């Protein structure tokens, strides 16, 4: 909902009051907070990039996952603080050995076409994600969950029905895991685990996610999608908790220029800006207190070095990678370039993840002058200098913020190490292909936690991770990751994995995120305390203007 329409709604309410209406302002009120609700319960937000997919089995980015959480509902969901809450399942039981989770489904859950949501829909959804024919980039997630036989099934070495999920009856879903994972229930809030409507997918094939075809079970249905322009979802009358849903319609506008998105917000055309331009948070916070927000966000920004056969020979030299990492002044990037509450990073795992303690990374405690001096020595030992300058290209997905960071890093490498850097930006889907196919030298990367436990990060350090786009292989890291799956206390193993990755500079961590957003003052109940920044439109509402 835009500011303009809210103003009109407020004016109408005033007329009702003047006319002696019984209602205090002519609007309904929120059942819990008592806050008067705006007449128009629709809102618009901006995102930078189009969605690679909104198919739950194929979703691989944060914005796509947010859409999937509105359109579909998993076994469990989250409250505003990120705590696990009942979703389609009313609850679960865990076996004494911690290997079996039995979920009980509510009997009034329905698909948007009126079909009941049954346990077999969850089995089908997970098997589809695991099926090599689906080619899900997130098939690895099932193995991280610990689902029995996930590795063999996703590799095509075992049949789909060998996957550790079953439906003994229509309202019972049983997961069988290879090891206890106390955080397992939270992992069922991720789209890869969501139910899917088999008849719809079999009828429409890869066109099933079109608005006219999609059948979903979440609080909203897909009502319109114009690639590279907008995605609209509207309230699902068949949703089991529809009576308690307030927001009627959500529009995601795809705007590649964050400055343009900010301009639209200030003009009252957008209610939420997901990506505020780099460096503008201090000014916006001063001019629009309460609207400009810097929120904790469990994501890490890094650069990936292509160490595959297609990558530059120089990046296969650990001394070059170490020098490039040391020469990046992370404080300047967080304090001067971004200025939005981000923190310098020397590990992939975010500082705020539950139970996490950062390992002792020696270079992290050095001054930048000391790091630069070490970097120069390492680069000289590797044979690069004024008489043999290194040239590199940094590729990033189109964004003013990514460009600002790339410019800063390029200048630091040039000034300290004499590296000649060129920059290249690409549209999001193209960029993902470029990075995933190793058609790059240095590429921007960002990883956000799928659940609140360190393995959501450290799994990326392994050679088998689908998102190890640097294609480095470290047998010690792989062994530690395997040991961690069955360890009673995996934290020391996670820290050792990060230590090895840092010592070898397999990638270049730059900063830990803070989500910097503009949120309209009447946009209520935004989950600012959810570290994973997962949000559900069904929990939001818009208050009436005063």
XYZ file of C-alpha atoms in Angstrom:
546
model
C 0.000 0.000 0.000
C 1.380 3.401 -0.897
C 1.389 6.437 1.338
C -1.067 8.099 -1.007
C -3.703 5.428 -0.658
C -3.187 5.316 3.089
C -3.806 9.037 3.276
C -7.056 8.608 1.384
C -8.101 5.806 3.702
C -7.386 7.977 6.716
C -9.414 10.830 5.280
C -12.354 8.531 4.729
C -12.080 7.355 8.324
C -12.160 10.926 9.606
C -15.373 11.566 7.696
C -16.958 8.543 9.318
C -15.976 9.759 12.777
C -17.350 13.193 12.004
C -20.560 11.591 10.907
C -21.010 10.023 14.326
C -20.060 6.445 13.471
C -19.723 4.130 16.444
C -16.323 2.873 15.395
C -13.536 5.016 16.779
C -12.004 5.616 13.377
C -14.111 3.583 11.022
C -11.597 0.721 10.890
C -11.328 -2.717 12.318
C -8.690 -3.261 14.953
C -5.983 -5.865 15.299
C -7.268 -8.733 17.472
C -4.135 -8.842 19.630
C -2.723 -5.321 19.701
C -5.966 -3.360 19.373
C -4.304 -1.124 16.809
C -6.698 0.375 14.252
C -6.182 -1.212 10.858
C -5.899 0.671 7.598
C -8.689 0.035 5.125
C -6.186 -0.978 2.464
C -4.185 -3.975 3.662
C -1.825 -4.270 0.705
C 1.803 -3.314 0.471
C 4.628 -3.048 -2.023
C 8.299 -3.789 -1.508
C 11.350 -3.610 -3.720
C 13.988 -6.219 -4.422
C 17.101 -5.945 -6.559
C 16.985 -9.108 -8.622
C 14.420 -11.282 -10.305
C 13.678 -14.684 -8.803
C 15.688 -17.573 -10.277
C 12.734 -19.736 -9.217
C 9.782 -19.773 -6.826
C 9.407 -23.555 -7.084
C 10.054 -24.756 -3.497
C 12.268 -27.562 -4.789
C 14.378 -25.112 -6.785
C 14.464 -21.973 -4.643
C 18.040 -20.964 -3.903
C 17.963 -17.286 -2.971
C 16.671 -15.254 -0.040
C 13.968 -13.347 -1.909
C 12.693 -16.476 -3.634
C 12.482 -18.197 -0.248
C 10.426 -15.305 1.141
C 7.915 -15.720 -1.684
C 7.845 -19.488 -1.182
C 7.088 -19.016 2.532
C 4.023 -16.960 1.611
C 2.800 -19.364 -1.065
C 3.534 -22.600 0.768
C 3.588 -23.756 4.365
C 5.859 -26.443 5.731
C 5.545 -28.717 8.711
C 6.764 -25.987 11.021
C 6.960 -22.220 10.702
C 8.509 -19.382 12.755
C 7.369 -16.601 15.041
C 8.711 -13.065 14.928
C 11.774 -14.067 16.946
C 12.603 -17.053 14.753
C 11.318 -19.629 17.241
C 9.733 -22.716 15.680
C 5.925 -22.732 15.618
C 3.337 -25.204 14.287
C 2.712 -24.943 10.567
C 0.791 -27.639 8.724
C 1.952 -29.870 11.574
C 0.398 -29.257 14.959
C 3.473 -30.706 16.641
C 6.000 -33.538 16.628
C 7.534 -36.277 18.746
C 11.185 -37.327 18.813
C 12.350 -40.874 19.449
C 14.611 -41.532 22.435
C 17.655 -41.964 20.192
C 16.877 -38.673 18.447
C 16.791 -40.307 15.013
C 13.066 -40.302 14.273
C 10.758 -37.299 14.108
C 7.027 -37.952 13.861
C 4.921 -34.953 12.792
C 1.134 -34.836 13.162
C -0.681 -32.805 10.511
C -3.735 -30.649 11.127
C -6.763 -32.054 9.320
C -8.112 -28.717 8.076
C -5.092 -27.772 5.931
C -6.043 -27.402 2.257
C -4.473 -26.608 -1.066
C -5.700 -23.515 -2.867
C -7.878 -25.711 -5.111
C -9.603 -27.211 -2.066
C -7.763 -30.525 -1.949
C -6.675 -31.599 1.541
C -2.985 -31.314 2.399
C -1.895 -34.820 3.307
C 1.308 -36.451 4.478
C 1.971 -37.855 1.021
C 2.339 -34.278 -0.278
C 5.356 -33.800 2.011
C 6.852 -37.109 0.921
C 6.356 -36.200 -2.735
C 7.851 -32.728 -2.232
C 10.983 -34.018 -0.559
C 11.457 -36.846 -3.053
C 11.056 -34.380 -5.904
C 13.755 -32.143 -4.397
C 16.023 -35.193 -4.055
C 15.354 -36.489 -7.556
C 18.408 -35.886 -9.791
C 15.971 -35.194 -12.649
C 14.712 -32.119 -10.783
C 18.296 -30.777 -10.666
C 17.653 -28.862 -7.467
C 20.586 -26.679 -6.417
C 19.420 -27.343 -2.875
C 19.341 -31.147 -2.980
C 22.397 -31.100 -0.717
C 20.183 -29.598 2.015
C 18.593 -33.000 2.601
C 21.961 -34.492 3.463
C 22.722 -31.619 5.842
C 19.345 -32.269 7.475
C 20.541 -35.798 8.082
C 17.687 -37.440 6.170
C 18.506 -41.115 5.870
C 20.027 -42.103 2.499
C 19.871 -38.513 1.244
C 23.378 -38.603 -0.258
C 22.763 -41.822 -2.181
C 19.285 -40.809 -3.349
C 20.324 -37.344 -4.566
C 23.270 -38.948 -6.363
C 20.889 -41.337 -8.116
C 22.461 -44.375 -6.447
C 19.310 -45.339 -4.543
C 15.595 -45.089 -5.449
C 13.516 -42.155 -4.269
C 11.517 -44.302 -1.882
C 14.715 -45.088 0.034
C 14.754 -41.487 1.283
C 14.180 -41.266 5.039
C 10.655 -39.842 4.929
C 7.364 -41.708 4.993
C 3.633 -41.208 5.393
C 2.120 -44.068 7.425
C -1.269 -42.326 7.108
C -2.664 -39.094 5.665
C -1.877 -37.041 8.744
C 1.480 -38.410 9.889
C 4.887 -37.596 8.425
C 7.884 -39.553 9.716
C 11.460 -38.458 9.135
C 14.254 -40.976 9.751
C 17.664 -39.390 10.210
C 21.239 -40.618 10.310
C 22.135 -38.770 13.514
C 20.415 -36.624 16.162
C 20.081 -32.986 15.148
C 18.469 -30.832 17.834
C 17.863 -28.078 15.278
C 16.034 -30.427 12.869
C 12.514 -28.956 13.410
C 13.769 -25.529 12.352
C 15.127 -27.033 9.143
C 11.560 -27.952 8.146
C 10.778 -24.231 7.790
C 12.971 -24.099 4.666
C 11.192 -24.283 1.260
C 13.058 -27.395 0.062
C 11.026 -29.403 2.592
C 7.627 -27.926 1.708
C 4.740 -30.062 0.380
C 3.975 -30.004 -3.322
C 0.782 -30.764 -5.240
C 1.658 -33.747 -7.409
C -1.351 -33.518 -9.766
C -0.555 -29.894 -10.628
C 3.121 -30.542 -11.297
C 2.418 -33.634 -13.381
C -0.237 -31.772 -15.381
C 1.800 -28.660 -16.156
C 5.435 -29.733 -15.964
C 7.849 -26.808 -15.701
C 4.941 -24.415 -16.285
C 3.290 -25.303 -12.981
C 4.646 -22.181 -11.261
C 2.762 -19.873 -13.633
C 0.037 -17.934 -11.829
C -2.776 -19.598 -13.785
C -1.458 -23.078 -12.934
C 0.007 -22.948 -9.443
C -1.732 -24.712 -6.569
C -0.261 -23.819 -3.194
C -1.063 -24.325 0.483
C 0.259 -21.158 2.095
C -1.497 -18.019 3.266
C -1.253 -16.547 -0.240
C -1.573 -17.581 -3.863
C 0.374 -16.317 -6.836
C -1.848 -13.884 -8.728
C 0.614 -12.319 -11.172
C 4.245 -12.579 -12.177
C 5.898 -10.454 -14.830
C 9.566 -11.471 -15.081
C 12.020 -8.655 -14.345
C 9.107 -6.423 -13.307
C 6.888 -7.646 -10.483
C 5.396 -10.573 -8.568
C 2.002 -10.276 -6.884
C 0.495 -12.629 -4.340
C -2.941 -12.380 -2.821
C -4.786 -13.947 0.060
C -5.596 -17.661 -0.144
C -9.215 -18.208 0.910
C -8.499 -21.930 1.430
C -5.651 -21.379 3.912
C -6.475 -23.043 7.229
C -5.742 -19.861 9.222
C -7.140 -17.397 6.710
C -9.456 -15.850 9.320
C -6.397 -14.528 11.152
C -4.618 -13.230 8.060
C -4.843 -9.470 7.600
C -2.649 -8.477 4.643
C -4.652 -8.883 1.433
C -2.039 -8.416 -1.278
C 1.726 -8.140 -1.586
C 3.597 -6.807 -4.599
C 7.324 -7.326 -5.053
C 8.779 -4.802 -7.511
C 12.037 -5.857 -9.144
C 14.200 -2.739 -9.276
C 17.878 -3.262 -10.067
C 18.814 0.267 -8.934
C 18.623 0.641 -5.157
C 18.769 4.452 -5.493
C 15.660 4.320 -7.677
C 13.930 2.120 -5.121
C 14.784 4.599 -2.368
C 13.417 7.468 -4.465
C 10.140 5.587 -4.927
C 9.947 4.953 -1.183
C 10.453 8.604 -0.349
C 7.763 9.439 -2.908
C 5.353 7.097 -1.145
C 5.218 4.534 -3.933
C 6.884 1.683 -2.017
C 6.352 0.601 1.594
C 9.498 -1.455 2.160
C 12.932 -1.145 0.537
C 14.887 -4.330 1.067
C 18.270 -2.933 -0.010
C 19.142 0.625 0.956
C 22.008 2.071 -1.134
C 25.472 1.628 0.351
C 26.617 4.408 2.666
C 23.232 6.106 3.046
C 22.025 4.576 6.308
C 23.495 7.274 8.639
C 21.765 10.082 6.710
C 18.481 8.220 6.360
C 18.505 7.230 10.019
C 18.890 10.884 10.972
C 16.223 12.128 8.572
C 13.758 9.253 8.964
C 14.189 7.823 12.473
C 12.224 4.650 12.937
C 11.958 4.074 9.186
C 15.630 3.482 8.376
C 16.526 0.233 10.144
C 19.753 -1.718 10.498
C 18.745 -5.196 11.605
C 20.854 -8.197 12.656
C 21.020 -10.564 9.711
C 22.778 -13.903 9.556
C 24.464 -13.518 6.176
C 28.117 -13.209 5.179
C 29.544 -11.330 2.206
C 32.664 -12.770 0.592
C 34.671 -13.067 -2.592
C 35.167 -16.433 -4.193
C 38.498 -17.314 -5.838
C 38.151 -19.615 -8.839
C 40.597 -22.420 -8.021
C 39.273 -24.834 -10.657
C 41.067 -25.703 -13.891
C 39.309 -22.773 -15.562
C 40.599 -20.286 -12.982
C 43.786 -18.201 -13.182
C 46.959 -20.058 -12.268
C 47.804 -17.319 -9.769
C 44.738 -18.101 -7.643
C 45.904 -21.665 -7.173
C 48.853 -20.242 -5.198
C 47.938 -19.952 -1.520
C 50.365 -17.028 -1.134
C 48.473 -14.983 -3.727
C 45.105 -15.755 -2.129
C 46.448 -14.863 1.312
C 47.902 -11.599 0.000
C 44.625 -10.626 -1.666
C 42.740 -11.336 1.544
C 45.180 -9.430 3.748
C 45.156 -6.351 1.521
C 41.406 -5.822 1.885
C 40.753 -3.308 4.648
C 37.449 -4.599 5.941
C 37.010 -1.718 8.374
C 36.935 0.789 5.525
C 34.325 -1.264 3.700
C 32.045 -1.630 6.717
C 32.536 1.855 8.197
C 33.003 4.031 5.115
C 31.609 2.227 2.074
C 28.543 0.556 3.599
C 28.039 2.337 6.956
C 24.967 0.285 7.819
C 25.984 -1.703 10.891
C 27.883 -4.470 9.094
C 30.869 -6.097 10.841
C 34.271 -7.069 9.370
C 34.518 -10.792 8.736
C 37.377 -13.298 8.777
C 35.166 -16.390 8.742
C 32.152 -17.540 6.773
C 30.107 -18.321 9.883
C 28.197 -15.269 11.081
C 29.185 -13.964 14.513
C 25.599 -14.102 15.867
C 24.752 -17.703 14.950
C 23.588 -19.724 17.968
C 26.400 -21.197 20.064
C 29.133 -19.916 17.779
C 32.518 -18.674 19.028
C 34.932 -17.306 16.467
C 38.250 -19.211 16.115
C 41.503 -17.381 16.750
C 42.364 -15.943 13.348
C 45.810 -14.370 13.871
C 45.585 -11.815 11.066
C 42.303 -10.525 12.451
C 44.132 -8.983 15.396
C 46.826 -7.340 13.276
C 46.760 -3.716 12.166
C 45.986 -3.065 8.513
C 49.546 -1.761 8.025
C 50.894 -5.075 9.321
C 48.531 -7.004 7.032
C 49.554 -4.926 4.033
C 53.249 -5.506 4.721
C 52.686 -9.250 4.957
C 50.606 -9.165 1.786
C 53.386 -7.453 -0.164
C 55.903 -10.063 0.989
C 53.642 -12.953 0.041
C 52.939 -11.519 -3.380
C 56.660 -11.018 -4.036
C 57.377 -14.612 -2.978
C 54.750 -15.743 -5.468
C 56.538 -13.846 -8.244
C 54.202 -10.917 -8.717
C 55.166 -7.254 -8.536
C 55.895 -4.199 -10.680
C 57.770 -6.260 -13.277
C 55.077 -8.944 -13.354
C 51.774 -7.384 -12.284
C 48.815 -9.613 -11.594
C 45.581 -8.867 -13.443
C 42.192 -9.984 -12.169
C 38.526 -9.479 -12.986
C 35.891 -9.184 -10.264
C 32.390 -10.153 -11.348
C 29.283 -9.310 -9.317
C 25.522 -9.235 -9.801
C 24.205 -5.808 -10.742
C 23.842 -3.614 -7.671
C 25.156 -0.229 -6.598
C 26.289 -1.714 -3.287
C 28.136 -4.612 -4.900
C 29.766 -2.163 -7.287
C 30.865 0.086 -4.420
C 32.509 -2.842 -2.629
C 34.169 -4.065 -5.836
C 35.563 -0.595 -6.571
C 36.958 -0.358 -3.040
C 38.531 -3.822 -3.145
C 40.025 -3.128 -6.577
C 41.592 0.083 -5.326
C 43.022 -1.656 -2.238
C 44.571 -4.413 -4.358
C 46.000 -1.852 -6.781
C 47.435 0.450 -4.115
C 48.918 -2.283 -1.921
C 49.819 -5.018 -4.382
C 49.838 -3.364 -7.804
C 47.099 -5.685 -9.047
C 45.280 -4.428 -12.141
C 41.574 -5.042 -11.572
C 38.671 -4.865 -13.982
C 35.037 -5.030 -12.899
C 32.121 -6.801 -14.565
C 28.479 -6.865 -13.508
C 25.794 -9.285 -14.641
C 22.062 -9.793 -14.165
C 21.343 -12.141 -11.238
C 20.396 -15.347 -13.080
C 23.276 -14.935 -15.536
C 25.640 -14.221 -12.670
C 24.600 -17.410 -10.874
C 25.355 -19.432 -14.003
C 28.697 -17.686 -14.488
C 29.778 -18.403 -10.949
C 28.347 -21.902 -10.841
C 30.071 -22.863 -14.081
C 33.399 -21.347 -12.966
C 33.501 -18.814 -15.802
C 35.113 -16.183 -13.616
C 38.305 -15.237 -11.791
C 37.016 -13.537 -8.627
C 33.277 -13.479 -7.945
C 31.134 -11.827 -5.332
C 29.422 -14.262 -2.956
C 26.907 -13.985 -0.164
C 25.484 -16.679 2.035
C 22.538 -16.434 4.408
C 21.792 -18.999 7.073
C 19.017 -21.486 6.298
C 18.792 -22.370 9.994
C 20.400 -21.107 13.184
C 23.355 -23.470 13.567
C 26.956 -23.170 12.276
C 26.733 -26.068 9.814
C 24.497 -23.880 7.662
C 27.761 -22.049 6.883
C 30.510 -24.617 7.344
C 28.920 -27.067 4.918
C 29.867 -24.605 2.156
C 33.529 -25.168 3.022
C 33.381 -28.798 1.932
C 34.392 -30.017 -1.509
C 30.969 -31.552 -2.065
C 28.947 -28.406 -1.448
C 26.964 -27.269 -4.482
C 27.924 -23.715 -3.519
C 31.667 -24.306 -3.289
C 32.018 -22.284 -6.471
C 35.761 -21.911 -5.917
C 36.040 -25.694 -6.398
C 38.808 -26.096 -3.847
C 39.229 -29.466 -2.181
C 40.516 -29.914 1.358
C 40.419 -33.460 2.693
C 40.810 -32.295 6.291
C 37.773 -30.010 6.047
C 35.731 -32.780 4.445
C 36.707 -35.204 7.222
C 35.854 -32.684 9.943
C 32.463 -32.010 8.355
C 31.687 -35.708 8.306
C 32.785 -36.095 11.936
C 30.673 -33.083 12.955
C 27.491 -34.743 11.686
C 27.724 -37.359 14.402
C 29.562 -35.432 17.126
C 27.954 -34.737 20.466
C 29.638 -31.303 20.466
C 30.389 -30.201 16.913
C 31.446 -26.628 17.719
C 35.215 -27.329 18.000
C 35.051 -29.145 14.655
C 33.259 -26.248 12.994
C 35.882 -23.840 14.313
C 38.701 -26.056 13.016
C 37.068 -26.084 9.578
C 36.950 -22.303 9.529
C 40.553 -22.114 10.753
C 41.784 -24.317 7.900
C 39.775 -22.345 5.354
C 41.233 -19.099 6.690
C 44.828 -20.397 6.742
C 44.508 -21.383 3.097
C 42.461 -18.338 2.063
C 40.136 -20.571 0.085
C 37.791 -17.590 -0.097
C 37.854 -13.994 1.071
C 35.316 -13.174 3.800
C 34.656 -9.428 3.858
C 31.807 -8.632 6.221
C 28.895 -10.012 8.194
C 25.610 -8.508 7.100
C 23.203 -6.209 8.741
C 19.957 -5.815 6.815
C 19.529 -2.132 6.061
C 15.960 -1.344 5.140
C 13.414 1.404 4.879
C 10.077 0.340 6.368
C 7.022 2.602 6.354
C 5.946 3.640 9.869
C 2.509 2.068 9.493
C 3.949 -1.293 8.403
C 3.453 -3.242 11.625
C 4.893 -6.404 13.153
C 7.934 -6.688 10.898
C 10.096 -9.411 12.551
C 13.104 -7.257 13.395
C 14.410 -9.795 15.935
C 14.545 -12.764 13.562
C 18.274 -13.270 12.951
C 17.585 -15.120 9.715
C 15.376 -12.220 8.550
C 12.642 -14.658 7.547
C 9.317 -12.860 7.287
C 5.772 -14.023 6.683
C 3.193 -11.655 5.215
C 0.425 -13.412 7.149
C 1.878 -12.007 10.382
C 2.048 -8.390 9.164
C -0.570 -5.664 9.138
C -0.896 -1.996 8.281
C -2.104 0.427 10.896
C -4.484 3.243 10.106
C -2.891 6.656 9.750
C -3.343 8.943 12.771
